[in-house]
Amino acid sequence: MTAADAARASSPSSSLASLGRQLAAQSRPALLGLILLTLLTGGAYPAVLLGLGRLLFPDQAGGSLISRGGVVVGSRLIGQGFSRPEYFQPRPSAAGAGYDATQSGGTNLAPSNPKLVQSVRDAAAAYRKANGLAANAPVPIDAVTSSGSGLDPDIGPANAALQIPRVAKARGVGEDLVRQLVAANTRGPELGFVGAPRVSVLELNLALGRAAPMPERRP
């Protein structure tokens, strides 16, 4: 290398050009890797999971929707509010104004919070009154507290059992019929051991509508 070549190699412009080539050489594989990973994890992977879900679990992938007469009336995964005495009623909900799927959430109140304590007492008193129970009758926990999501579609068998007399009286049918419908809509723990038995409120109320329909209410 001549003195002139050495001078050019050590010049600022030569150093910048060398740095630019190094950056380009290092950036190219990083950029290609970013594009490839984005396509794999943001496109191909979700598409494969969606396809497998629709193939293996079509009901769950479609939202576990419940239809009657071609009309979607709800989902097995999201609860709804029922307040009339002829229906089984779900657990309380703190999601928005109640069972608002756009505002899923709980009360976020600690067990020692006076507001929670008072709301549980009020809910217990209302539950006893609605179901004709004694003032000191035990009340299932899921009848007076909301879930973390506020959207639970199920209640426990004990909660459903206490509502049977009220529902049967409001519909003018025997308690045995309502009890059979409760049993038919009670599911056991997942896989036989995960969780606890539960009753689907929406499906039970739909079964009630078929077995013991209410007369149409006049406006």
PDB file of N, CA and C in Angstrom, residues 34-46:
ATOM      1  N   LEU A  34     -36.709  -9.861  11.222  1.00  0.00           N
ATOM      2  CA  LEU A  34     -37.915  -9.216  11.753  1.00  0.00           C
ATOM      3  C   LEU A  34     -39.123  -9.500  10.871  1.00  0.00           C
ATOM      4  N   ILE A  35     -38.933  -9.385   9.553  1.00  0.00           N
ATOM      5  CA  ILE A  35     -40.031  -9.643   8.616  1.00  0.00           C
ATOM      6  C   ILE A  35     -40.479 -11.099   8.694  1.00  0.00           C
ATOM      7  N   LEU A  36     -39.508 -12.001   8.728  1.00  0.00           N
ATOM      8  CA  LEU A  36     -39.841 -13.428   8.777  1.00  0.00           C
ATOM      9  C   LEU A  36     -40.583 -13.788  10.058  1.00  0.00           C
ATOM     10  N   LEU A  37     -40.082 -13.314  11.201  1.00  0.00           N
ATOM     11  CA  LEU A  37     -40.736 -13.622  12.478  1.00  0.00           C
ATOM     12  C   LEU A  37     -42.129 -12.993  12.552  1.00  0.00           C
ATOM     13  N   THR A  38     -42.279 -11.792  11.978  1.00  0.00           N
ATOM     14  CA  THR A  38     -43.597 -11.153  11.971  1.00  0.00           C
ATOM     15  C   THR A  38     -44.592 -11.979  11.173  1.00  0.00           C
ATOM     16  N   LEU A  39     -44.158 -12.482  10.015  1.00  0.00           N
ATOM     17  CA  LEU A  39     -45.036 -13.307   9.192  1.00  0.00           C
ATOM     18  C   LEU A  39     -45.379 -14.622   9.890  1.00  0.00           C
ATOM     19  N   LEU A  40     -44.373 -15.197  10.579  1.00  0.00           N
ATOM     20  CA  LEU A  40     -44.605 -16.489  11.247  1.00  0.00           C
ATOM     21  C   LEU A  40     -45.488 -16.340  12.486  1.00  0.00           C
ATOM     22  N   THR A  41     -45.105 -15.432  13.375  1.00  0.00           N
ATOM     23  CA  THR A  41     -45.817 -15.318  14.654  1.00  0.00           C
ATOM     24  C   THR A  41     -47.069 -14.458  14.575  1.00  0.00           C
ATOM     25  N   GLY A  42     -47.087 -13.501  13.630  1.00  0.00           N
ATOM     26  CA  GLY A  42     -48.244 -12.628  13.522  1.00  0.00           C
ATOM     27  C   GLY A  42     -49.228 -13.038  12.450  1.00  0.00           C
ATOM     28  N   GLY A  43     -48.821 -13.960  11.576  1.00  0.00           N
ATOM     29  CA  GLY A  43     -49.703 -14.386  10.500  1.00  0.00           C
ATOM     30  C   GLY A  43     -49.929 -15.880  10.445  1.00  0.00           C
ATOM     31  N   ALA A  44     -48.855 -16.617  10.164  1.00  0.00           N
ATOM     32  CA  ALA A  44     -48.990 -18.060   9.971  1.00  0.00           C
ATOM     33  C   ALA A  44     -49.437 -18.775  11.248  1.00  0.00           C
ATOM     34  N   TYR A  45     -48.812 -18.453  12.383  1.00  0.00           N
ATOM     35  CA  TYR A  45     -49.147 -19.147  13.638  1.00  0.00           C
ATOM     36  C   TYR A  45     -50.601 -18.917  14.051  1.00  0.00           C
ATOM     37  N   PRO A  46     -51.100 -17.657  14.108  1.00  0.00           N
ATOM     38  CA  PRO A  46     -52.512 -17.475  14.431  1.00  0.00           C
ATOM     39  C   PRO A  46     -53.450 -18.140  13.424  1.00  0.00           C
TER      40      PRO A  46
END
